Coordinates of C-alpha atoms in Angstrom, one line a residue:
Chain A
X5 CA -38.2 33.1 31.2
X6 CA -35.3 31.2 29.8
X7 CA -35.3 30.7 26.0
X8 CA -35.8 27.1 24.9
X9 CA -36.9 24.4 27.4
X10 CA -34.1 23.8 29.8
X11 CA -33.3 20.5 31.4
X12 CA -34.1 20.4 35.1
X13 CA -31.1 20.7 37.5
X14 CA -29.8 17.5 38.9
X15 CA -31.7 16.0 41.8
X16 CA -31.8 18.0 45.0
X17 CA -30.3 17.2 48.3
X18 CA -32.6 14.2 48.8
X19 CA -30.6 11.0 48.7
X20 CA -30.9 8.8 45.6
X21 CA -31.9 5.3 46.8
X22 CA -30.2 3.8 43.8
X23 CA -26.9 5.6 44.2
X24 CA -24.1 2.9 44.0
X25 CA -22.3 2.2 47.2
X26 CA -19.2 0.3 48.3
X27 CA -17.9 -2.3 45.8
X28 CA -20.4 -1.4 43.1
X29 CA -19.3 2.2 43.3
X30 CA -15.7 1.2 43.0
X31 CA -16.4 -1.1 40.0
X32 CA -18.5 1.6 38.3
X33 CA -15.8 4.3 38.9
X34 CA -13.1 2.0 37.6
X35 CA -15.1 1.2 34.4
X36 CA -15.9 4.8 33.8
X37 CA -12.4 5.9 34.2
X38 CA -10.9 3.2 32.0
X39 CA -13.4 4.1 29.3
X40 CA -12.5 7.8 29.8
X41 CA -8.8 6.9 29.3
X42 CA -9.5 5.2 26.0
X43 CA -11.6 8.1 25.0
X44 CA -8.8 10.7 25.5
X45 CA -6.1 8.4 24.2
X46 CA -5.8 10.1 20.8
X47 CA -5.6 13.5 22.3
X48 CA -3.1 12.4 25.0
X49 CA -1.0 10.7 22.3
X50 CA -1.0 13.9 20.2
X51 CA 0.2 15.9 23.2
X52 CA 2.9 13.3 23.9
X53 CA 4.2 13.3 20.3
X54 CA 4.0 17.0 19.9
X55 CA 6.1 18.0 23.0
X56 CA 8.9 15.4 22.6
X57 CA 11.7 15.0 20.0
X58 CA 10.8 12.8 17.0
X59 CA 12.8 9.8 18.2
X60 CA 10.3 9.5 21.1
X61 CA 7.2 9.4 18.9
X62 CA 6.8 5.7 19.4
X63 CA 8.9 5.2 22.5
X64 CA 7.1 6.1 25.7
X65 CA 9.9 6.9 28.2
X66 CA 9.0 9.2 31.1
X67 CA 12.4 10.9 31.1
X68 CA 12.2 11.9 27.4
X69 CA 13.3 15.6 27.0
X70 CA 10.6 18.2 26.3
X71 CA 10.7 20.4 23.3
X72 CA 8.5 22.9 21.4
X73 CA 10.5 22.3 18.3
X74 CA 7.7 20.4 16.6
X75 CA 5.3 23.3 16.8
X76 CA 7.8 25.8 15.2
X77 CA 8.6 23.2 12.5
X78 CA 4.9 22.6 11.8
X79 CA 4.2 26.4 11.8
X80 CA 7.0 26.9 9.3
X81 CA 6.0 24.0 7.0
X82 CA 2.6 25.3 6.0
X83 CA 0.9 28.7 5.9
X84 CA -1.0 28.1 9.1
X85 CA -1.4 31.8 9.9
X86 CA -3.3 32.2 6.7
X87 CA -5.4 29.1 7.4
X88 CA -6.3 30.4 10.8
X89 CA -7.3 33.8 9.4
X90 CA -9.4 32.0 6.7
X91 CA -11.2 29.8 9.2
X92 CA -11.8 32.8 11.5
X93 CA -13.3 34.8 8.6
X94 CA -15.3 31.8 7.6
X95 CA -16.9 31.0 10.9
X96 CA -17.6 34.6 11.7
X97 CA -19.2 35.2 8.3
X98 CA -21.4 32.1 8.6
X99 CA -22.5 32.9 12.1
X100 CA -23.3 36.5 11.4
X101 CA -25.5 35.6 8.4
X102 CA -27.1 32.7 10.2
X103 CA -28.1 34.9 13.1
X104 CA -29.5 37.7 10.9
X105 CA -31.4 35.5 8.5
X106 CA -32.5 33.1 11.3
X107 CA -33.8 35.9 13.5
X108 CA -35.9 37.5 10.7
X109 CA -37.3 34.2 9.6
X110 CA -37.9 32.9 13.2
X111 CA -39.7 36.1 14.1
X112 CA -42.0 35.8 11.1
X113 CA -42.8 32.2 11.9
X114 CA -43.3 32.7 15.6
X115 CA -45.3 35.9 15.8
X116 CA -46.7 36.9 12.4
X117 CA -49.9 35.3 11.3
X118 CA -49.9 35.3 7.5
X119 CA -50.9 33.3 4.4
X120 CA -48.5 30.5 3.6
X121 CA -46.7 30.4 6.9
X122 CA -47.1 26.7 7.5
X123 CA -45.9 25.9 4.0
X124 CA -42.8 28.1 4.5
X125 CA -42.1 26.3 7.8
X126 CA -42.3 22.9 6.2
X127 CA -40.0 24.0 3.4
X128 CA -37.5 25.2 6.0
X129 CA -37.7 22.1 8.0
X130 CA -37.0 20.0 4.9
X131 CA -33.3 21.1 5.3
X132 CA -33.1 19.2 8.5
X133 CA -33.5 15.9 6.6
X134 CA -31.7 16.7 3.4
X135 CA -28.1 17.0 4.5
X136 CA -26.0 19.6 2.6
X137 CA -23.2 17.0 2.1
X138 CA -25.5 15.0 -0.2
X139 CA -25.9 18.0 -2.6
X140 CA -22.3 18.8 -3.2
X141 CA -22.4 18.1 -6.9
X142 CA -25.2 20.5 -7.7
X143 CA -24.1 23.2 -5.2
X144 CA -20.6 23.1 -6.8
X145 CA -22.2 23.7 -10.2
X146 CA -24.2 26.6 -8.9
X147 CA -21.2 28.3 -7.4
X148 CA -19.1 27.6 -10.5
X149 CA -21.8 29.3 -12.6
X150 CA -21.4 32.5 -10.6
X151 CA -17.5 32.2 -10.5
X152 CA -17.3 31.9 -6.8
X153 CA -15.2 28.7 -6.6
X154 CA -12.1 29.0 -4.5
X155 CA -13.5 31.9 -2.4
X156 CA -14.4 32.0 1.3
X157 CA -18.0 33.1 0.6
X158 CA -18.4 30.0 -1.6
X159 CA -17.7 27.8 1.5
X160 CA -20.2 29.9 3.6
X161 CA -23.1 30.3 1.2
X162 CA -24.8 26.9 1.4
X163 CA -24.9 27.1 5.2
X164 CA -26.0 30.7 5.9
X165 CA -29.7 29.8 6.0
X166 CA -29.9 27.2 8.8
X167 CA -33.1 25.3 9.4
X168 CA -31.9 24.3 12.8
X169 CA -31.1 27.9 13.8
X170 CA -34.5 29.1 12.6
X171 CA -36.3 26.3 14.4
X172 CA -34.4 27.0 17.7
X173 CA -35.1 30.8 17.6
X174 CA -38.7 30.3 16.6
X175 CA -39.2 28.1 19.7
X176 CA -37.5 30.7 21.9
X177 CA -39.5 33.6 20.4
X178 CA -42.7 31.7 21.1
X179 CA -42.0 31.8 24.8
X180 CA -41.8 35.6 24.9
X181 CA -45.0 37.0 26.5
X182 CA -47.3 38.6 24.0
X183 CA -48.0 41.5 26.5
X184 CA -44.4 42.7 26.0
X185 CA -44.9 42.7 22.3
X186 CA -48.2 44.6 22.6
X187 CA -46.8 47.1 25.0
X188 CA -44.0 48.0 22.7
X189 CA -46.4 48.4 19.8
X190 CA -48.6 50.7 21.8
X191 CA -45.5 52.8 22.4
X192 CA -45.3 53.2 18.6
X193 CA -42.5 50.7 17.9
X194 CA -42.3 49.3 14.4
X195 CA -42.2 45.5 14.0
X196 CA -38.4 45.6 13.4
X197 CA -38.0 47.7 16.5
X198 CA -40.1 45.3 18.6
X199 CA -37.9 42.5 17.3
X200 CA -34.6 44.2 18.2
X201 CA -35.7 45.7 21.6
X202 CA -37.9 42.9 22.9
X203 CA -37.3 39.5 21.3
X204 CA -33.5 39.6 20.6
X205 CA -32.4 40.6 24.1
X206 CA -34.7 37.9 25.7
X207 CA -33.3 35.2 23.4
X208 CA -29.7 35.8 24.4
X209 CA -29.1 32.3 25.9
X210 CA -30.3 30.7 22.7
X211 CA -28.1 32.9 20.6
X212 CA -25.1 31.9 22.7
X213 CA -25.9 28.2 22.6
X214 CA -26.5 28.3 18.9
X215 CA -23.3 30.3 18.3
X216 CA -21.2 27.6 20.1
X217 CA -22.8 24.8 18.0
X218 CA -22.4 26.7 14.8
X219 CA -18.8 27.8 15.4
X220 CA -17.6 24.3 16.4
X221 CA -19.4 22.7 13.4
X222 CA -18.0 25.0 10.8
X223 CA -14.5 25.1 12.4
X224 CA -14.5 21.3 11.9
X225 CA -16.3 21.1 8.6
X226 CA -14.2 19.4 5.9
X227 CA -15.8 17.9 2.8
X228 CA -17.4 21.0 1.3
X229 CA -14.4 23.4 1.9
X230 CA -12.2 20.7 0.4
X231 CA -14.2 20.7 -2.8
X232 CA -14.6 24.4 -3.2
X233 CA -11.1 25.6 -2.3
X234 CA -7.9 24.9 -4.1
X235 CA -5.6 27.7 -3.0
X236 CA -3.9 28.9 0.2
X237 CA -5.9 32.2 0.1
X238 CA -9.2 30.5 0.7
X239 CA -8.4 27.2 2.4
X240 CA -9.6 26.8 6.0
X241 CA -7.6 25.0 8.7
X242 CA -9.1 21.6 8.2
X243 CA -8.3 21.5 4.5
X244 CA -4.9 23.0 5.1
X245 CA -4.1 20.4 7.6
X246 CA -5.1 17.6 5.3
X247 CA -3.0 19.0 2.4
X248 CA -0.1 19.4 4.8
X249 CA -0.2 15.9 6.3
X250 CA -0.7 14.1 3.0
X251 CA 2.2 15.8 1.2
X252 CA 5.1 13.9 -0.1
X253 CA 7.7 14.9 2.5
X254 CA 7.4 11.6 4.4
X255 CA 5.2 11.1 7.4
X256 CA 6.6 13.0 10.4
X257 CA 4.2 12.1 13.1
X258 CA 5.6 14.5 15.7
X259 CA 5.0 17.5 13.4
X260 CA 1.6 16.2 12.3
X261 CA 0.6 15.9 16.0
X262 CA 1.8 19.4 16.7
X263 CA -0.2 20.7 13.7
X264 CA -3.2 18.7 14.8
X265 CA -3.0 20.3 18.3
X266 CA -2.6 23.8 16.8
X267 CA -5.7 23.3 14.6
X268 CA -7.8 22.1 17.5
X269 CA -6.4 24.4 20.1
X270 CA -8.9 27.3 19.8
X271 CA -11.8 24.9 20.1
X272 CA -10.2 23.0 23.0
X273 CA -9.4 26.1 24.9
X274 CA -13.0 27.4 24.2
X275 CA -14.4 24.1 25.4
X276 CA -12.4 24.3 28.7
X277 CA -13.5 27.9 29.3
X278 CA -17.2 27.4 28.4
X279 CA -17.5 23.7 29.3
X280 CA -20.9 24.1 31.0
X281 CA -22.3 26.2 28.2
X282 CA -21.0 23.9 25.6
X283 CA -22.6 20.8 27.1
X284 CA -25.8 22.6 27.9
X285 CA -26.1 24.1 24.4
X286 CA -25.7 20.6 22.9
X287 CA -28.4 19.3 25.3
X288 CA -30.7 22.2 24.5
X289 CA -30.1 21.6 20.8
X290 CA -31.5 18.1 21.2
X291 CA -34.6 18.8 23.3
X292 CA -37.5 19.7 21.0
Chain B
X26 CA -55.0 47.3 1.8
X27 CA -56.4 45.2 4.6
X28 CA -54.5 43.9 7.6
X29 CA -54.2 40.3 6.4
X30 CA -52.5 41.4 3.2
X31 CA -50.1 43.6 5.0
X32 CA -49.2 40.8 7.4
X33 CA -48.6 38.4 4.5
X34 CA -46.3 40.9 2.8
X35 CA -44.4 41.6 6.1
X36 CA -44.2 37.9 6.9
X37 CA -42.8 36.9 3.5
X38 CA -40.4 39.9 3.5
X39 CA -38.9 38.7 6.8
X40 CA -38.6 35.1 5.4
X41 CA -37.2 36.2 2.0
X42 CA -33.5 36.1 2.7
X43 CA -33.5 32.7 4.5
X44 CA -36.0 31.2 1.9
X45 CA -33.9 32.4 -1.0
X46 CA -30.8 30.7 0.4
X47 CA -32.6 27.6 1.2
X48 CA -34.2 27.4 -2.2
X49 CA -30.8 28.0 -3.9
X50 CA -28.8 25.6 -1.9
X51 CA -31.2 22.9 -0.7
X52 CA -34.5 22.8 -2.6
X53 CA -33.2 23.6 -6.1
X54 CA -30.2 21.2 -5.9
X55 CA -32.4 18.4 -4.6
X56 CA -34.8 18.8 -7.6
X57 CA -31.9 19.4 -10.0
X58 CA -30.3 16.1 -8.8
X59 CA -33.5 14.3 -9.6
X60 CA -33.8 15.9 -13.1
X61 CA -30.1 15.3 -13.9
X62 CA -30.3 11.7 -12.9
X63 CA -32.4 11.1 -16.1
X64 CA -29.9 13.0 -18.3
X65 CA -26.5 12.1 -19.7
X66 CA -23.4 13.9 -18.4
X67 CA -22.7 16.9 -20.6
X68 CA -19.3 16.6 -22.3
X69 CA -17.3 19.1 -24.4
X70 CA -19.1 18.5 -27.7
X71 CA -22.1 16.5 -26.4
X72 CA -24.7 18.5 -24.4
X73 CA -26.8 16.6 -21.8
X74 CA -29.7 14.7 -23.3
X75 CA -32.6 12.7 -21.8
X76 CA -31.6 9.1 -21.3
X77 CA -34.4 7.9 -19.1
X78 CA -33.4 5.3 -16.6
X79 CA -30.0 4.6 -18.1
X80 CA -28.1 6.0 -15.0
X81 CA -30.2 3.8 -12.7
X82 CA -29.6 0.8 -14.9
X83 CA -25.9 1.6 -14.8
X84 CA -26.1 1.7 -11.0
X85 CA -27.8 -1.7 -10.8
X86 CA -25.0 -3.2 -12.8
X87 CA -22.2 -1.3 -10.9
X88 CA -20.4 -3.5 -8.5
X89 CA -18.8 -0.6 -6.7
X90 CA -22.2 0.9 -6.0
X91 CA -23.4 -2.3 -4.4
X92 CA -20.1 -2.6 -2.5
X93 CA -20.5 1.0 -1.2
X94 CA -24.1 0.3 -0.3
X95 CA -23.2 -2.9 1.6
X96 CA -20.2 -1.2 3.3
X97 CA -22.5 1.6 4.4
X98 CA -25.1 -0.8 5.8
X99 CA -22.3 -2.7 7.7
X100 CA -20.9 0.6 8.8
X101 CA -24.4 1.7 10.1
X102 CA -24.9 -1.7 11.7
X103 CA -21.6 -1.4 13.5
X104 CA -21.8 2.3 14.6
X105 CA -25.5 2.8 15.5
X106 CA -26.1 0.2 18.2
X107 CA -22.6 0.4 19.6
X108 CA -22.4 4.2 19.9
X109 CA -26.0 4.4 21.4
X110 CA -25.3 1.6 23.8
X111 CA -22.0 3.1 24.9
X112 CA -23.6 6.6 25.2
X113 CA -26.3 5.2 27.5
X114 CA -23.7 3.4 29.6
X115 CA -21.5 6.6 29.8
X116 CA -24.6 8.7 30.8
X117 CA -25.6 6.3 33.6
X118 CA -22.0 6.2 34.9
X119 CA -21.5 10.0 34.9
X120 CA -25.0 10.6 36.3
X121 CA -23.9 8.7 39.5
X122 CA -21.5 10.2 42.0
X123 CA -18.4 8.5 40.8
X124 CA -14.8 9.5 41.4
X125 CA -13.6 12.3 39.1
X126 CA -17.1 12.7 37.5
X127 CA -16.4 16.1 35.8
X128 CA -13.1 15.0 34.3
X129 CA -14.7 11.7 33.0
X130 CA -17.6 13.7 31.4
X131 CA -15.1 16.0 29.7
X132 CA -13.1 13.0 28.5
X133 CA -16.1 11.4 26.9
X134 CA -17.0 14.7 25.2
X135 CA -13.6 15.6 23.8
X136 CA -14.0 13.7 20.5
X137 CA -17.1 15.8 19.7
X138 CA -15.3 19.1 19.6
X139 CA -12.0 17.8 18.0
X140 CA -12.0 18.2 14.2
X141 CA -12.4 14.7 12.8
X142 CA -9.9 15.5 10.1
X143 CA -7.3 16.3 12.7
X144 CA -7.8 13.3 15.0
X145 CA -8.1 11.0 12.0
X146 CA -4.4 11.6 11.5
X147 CA -3.7 10.3 15.0
X148 CA -5.9 7.3 14.5
X149 CA -4.0 6.7 11.3
X150 CA -0.9 6.5 13.4
X151 CA -2.6 4.1 15.9
X152 CA -3.4 1.7 13.0
X153 CA 0.0 2.0 11.3
X154 CA 1.7 -1.4 10.8
X155 CA 4.9 -2.3 12.6
X156 CA 5.3 0.7 14.9
X157 CA 1.7 2.0 15.4
X158 CA 0.3 2.1 18.9
X159 CA -2.1 -0.8 18.2
X160 CA 0.8 -2.9 16.8
X161 CA 2.8 -2.2 19.9
X162 CA 0.0 -3.4 22.2
X163 CA -0.7 -6.5 20.0
X164 CA 3.0 -7.3 20.0
X165 CA 3.3 -6.9 23.7
X166 CA 0.7 -9.7 24.0
X167 CA 2.5 -11.8 21.5
X168 CA 0.0 -11.2 18.6
X169 CA 0.7 -11.2 14.9
X170 CA 1.4 -8.0 13.0
X171 CA -1.7 -6.7 11.1
X172 CA -2.0 -4.0 8.5
X173 CA -5.3 -2.8 9.9
X174 CA -6.1 -0.2 7.3
X175 CA -4.4 -2.0 4.4
X176 CA -6.3 -5.3 4.7
X177 CA -9.7 -5.9 3.2
X178 CA -10.8 -7.9 6.3
X179 CA -10.0 -5.2 8.9
X180 CA -10.2 -1.8 7.2
X181 CA -14.0 -1.4 7.5
X182 CA -13.8 -2.4 11.2
X183 CA -11.0 0.2 11.8
X184 CA -13.0 3.1 10.3
X185 CA -16.2 1.9 12.2
X186 CA -14.3 2.0 15.5
X187 CA -13.2 5.6 14.9
X188 CA -16.8 6.6 14.1
X189 CA -18.0 5.0 17.3
X190 CA -15.4 6.8 19.3
X191 CA -16.5 10.1 17.7
X192 CA -20.2 9.6 18.3
X193 CA -20.7 8.0 21.7
X194 CA -19.7 11.0 23.8
X195 CA -22.0 13.3 21.8
X196 CA -25.0 11.1 22.3
X197 CA -24.1 10.7 26.0
X198 CA -24.9 14.4 26.5
X199 CA -28.6 13.8 25.4
X200 CA -29.0 10.8 27.6
X201 CA -27.4 12.6 30.6
X202 CA -29.9 15.5 30.2
X203 CA -32.8 13.1 30.0
X204 CA -31.7 11.1 33.0
X205 CA -31.4 14.3 35.0
X206 CA -34.9 15.3 34.0
X207 CA -36.5 12.1 35.6
X208 CA -38.1 13.2 38.9
X209 CA -36.2 11.7 41.9
X210 CA -39.6 10.8 43.4
X211 CA -39.8 7.9 40.9
X212 CA -36.6 6.4 42.3
X213 CA -37.9 6.8 45.8
X214 CA -41.2 5.1 45.0
X215 CA -39.5 2.2 43.2
X216 CA -37.1 1.7 46.2
X217 CA -40.1 1.6 48.6
X218 CA -41.6 -1.1 46.3
X219 CA -38.3 -3.0 46.7
X220 CA -37.4 -2.9 43.0
X221 CA -33.7 -3.8 42.3
X222 CA -31.6 -1.2 40.6
X223 CA -31.7 -3.2 37.3
X224 CA -35.5 -3.4 37.5
X225 CA -35.7 0.3 38.1
X226 CA -33.5 0.9 35.1
X227 CA -35.4 -1.5 32.9
X228 CA -38.9 -0.6 34.0
X229 CA -38.7 3.1 34.7
X230 CA -35.6 4.9 33.5
X231 CA -35.2 3.1 30.1
X232 CA -38.9 3.6 29.0
X233 CA -38.6 7.3 30.0
X234 CA -35.5 7.6 27.9
X235 CA -37.3 6.4 24.8
X236 CA -37.9 9.9 23.2
X237 CA -34.2 10.5 23.7
X238 CA -33.3 7.2 22.2
X239 CA -35.5 8.0 19.2
X240 CA -33.8 11.4 18.7
X241 CA -30.3 9.9 19.1
X242 CA -31.2 7.0 16.7
X243 CA -32.3 9.4 13.9
X244 CA -29.1 11.3 14.4
X245 CA -27.0 8.2 14.3
X246 CA -28.7 6.9 11.1
X247 CA -28.1 10.3 9.3
X248 CA -24.5 10.4 10.6
X249 CA -23.9 6.8 9.3
X250 CA -24.5 8.1 5.8
X251 CA -22.6 11.3 6.1
X252 CA -19.5 10.6 8.2
X253 CA -16.7 10.4 5.7
X254 CA -14.0 12.9 6.9
X255 CA -11.9 10.2 8.5
X256 CA -12.1 8.0 5.4
X257 CA -10.4 10.7 3.4
X258 CA -7.5 10.7 5.8
X259 CA -7.3 7.0 6.7
X260 CA -8.2 4.9 3.6
X261 CA -9.6 7.0 0.7
X262 CA -12.1 4.2 0.2
X263 CA -9.5 1.5 -0.1
X264 CA -8.1 -1.1 -0.1
X265 CA -10.0 -2.1 -3.2
X266 CA -13.2 -0.2 -2.2
X267 CA -13.4 -2.0 1.2
X268 CA -14.2 1.3 2.9
X269 CA -16.0 3.1 0.2
X270 CA -19.3 4.4 1.6
X271 CA -22.1 5.9 -0.3
X272 CA -21.2 9.6 0.2
X273 CA -17.6 8.9 -0.6
X274 CA -18.6 7.2 -3.8
X275 CA -20.7 10.2 -4.8
X276 CA -17.7 12.4 -4.2
X277 CA -15.5 10.1 -6.3
X278 CA -18.0 9.9 -9.2
X279 CA -18.8 13.6 -9.1
X280 CA -15.4 15.1 -8.5
X281 CA -13.0 12.3 -9.5
X282 CA -14.6 11.1 -12.7
X283 CA -16.7 14.2 -13.3
X284 CA -19.6 12.0 -14.2
X285 CA -22.2 14.4 -12.8
X286 CA -25.3 12.6 -14.0
X287 CA -24.4 9.3 -12.4
X288 CA -23.4 11.3 -9.2
X289 CA -26.9 12.8 -9.4
X290 CA -28.5 9.4 -9.6
X291 CA -26.5 8.3 -6.6
X292 CA -27.5 11.5 -4.7
X293 CA -31.1 10.6 -5.3
X294 CA -30.6 7.2 -3.8
X295 CA -29.0 8.8 -0.7
X296 CA -31.8 11.4 -0.5
X297 CA -34.4 8.5 -0.8
X298 CA -32.7 6.7 2.1
X299 CA -32.9 9.9 4.2
X300 CA -36.5 10.4 3.3
X301 CA -37.1 6.8 4.5
X302 CA -35.5 7.7 7.8
X303 CA -37.8 10.8 8.1
X304 CA -40.8 8.7 7.2
X305 CA -40.0 6.1 9.8
X306 CA -39.4 8.8 12.4
X307 CA -42.7 10.7 11.9
X308 CA -44.9 7.8 11.0
X309 CA -44.0 4.6 12.7
X310 CA -41.6 5.2 15.7
X311 CA -43.4 8.4 16.9
X312 CA -46.5 6.4 17.6
X313 CA -44.6 3.6 19.4
X314 CA -42.6 5.9 21.6
X315 CA -43.8 6.5 25.1
X316 CA -43.7 10.1 26.0
X317 CA -43.8 11.5 29.5

């Protein structure tokens, strides 16, 4: 009983007759590694520029001295501490609301039989096709009307009801055996108690997977936060980094690379720690 | 009160918070965009009034709109097949037991988790004339200096390459999952029949990957119309609108010129395009896709 459908584990111990051997394997490995090197090149370059003095930004000498100076200069040049705090508040707020709203809606769609359920489901799924980015003009107007522009809740509000999250949780809740539900009800549990005691604990893998996808998406989101924020107090990291790197102080690539690494560090570290879960959560997200 | 009525009240109460948010930030703005596209933009002393198809006529006569549309189609034509093809190649490679498989997989996936806005700065440096990384490589081979992002001929290619780099590793994950879900017995059977590896891929693996290809394709099309973060950093639509894409133009019209009605009309075109994608997905491709 494992939440959403899970991809089968890689083939067993039986030998794969089409596994490449000899020269073919060497060629394939070489190609794969070359492509991998191109793919990490931007990150590798950022690391190089960030840990060397500015005069080595474009000169790749192995004996170049190492320094952490670029990080301290970047940290001092913009209120990154505030940006980190804002981003942290933002992703936590969005995730918390997404989980609560998603759980309630998914439970209704998965296990309640009521009038209008199919229409409601169709209305929710419509969000999968209409991307929020297309509606920036109208959403800006709505938030301006209620005086929320330049606040963190304004960045969060359009995203707290997530069709994707509701869909994912609904699929998971549908796999929970009906007997468990009935047993809890016989014990006298209310519908909300059944939800909290039976469904939510069983859907834990889905919650973790969805949480990873949501946090990485909103940590990286840029266009909407750029539009709704215009002060340090509400700007998340992505917008802060952009303001910082396009300022008039001349382009200092070493400092920009240091700032870039700082901005991405929490996600990169998270990725290294939860590599398997990350990859699996993206896979699960795709399999309908 | 009967059971059915109680269930309906319960159901809608559970749905209420999510539905209210969706209505406020998805359904309502979509309808409002449609309505606004037939109105004039309200100004200080002139409230909005009904102008019929004026905004759409303006659009038909607007060279920047057509430029953005053409750019977006070229951008889509450049990113979609290339990123899907590369993703498939990557997945086949890291599905085999090659040297350093885990590291290679991670390398392919890194662009997916890096903030686009952050790595766009680094790509900006790669494309910088005179001392950028690309220039250094070109110079090493004796090539001419090019202002990749500053030239009308190359700017769109440059932003397309960055988008491909961002997407391919993400799509690879789905192909990898699908490849691993193919039962090994199929490979054994094909080997007994004496099929070559290429025949096995073409006749067995590739057809079985069709649902994944469909899913990835839909994502790639949607992304082609929404991926604009790196354009903000690298070109801001320039030079001379050479990299202005549809969504970037909506942003410019709506928040640069504050012409909200015209932006609403442009939004409707974008939504229509997305609806078309949905229609193709559910209507046409779904029937032609071979499911397991």
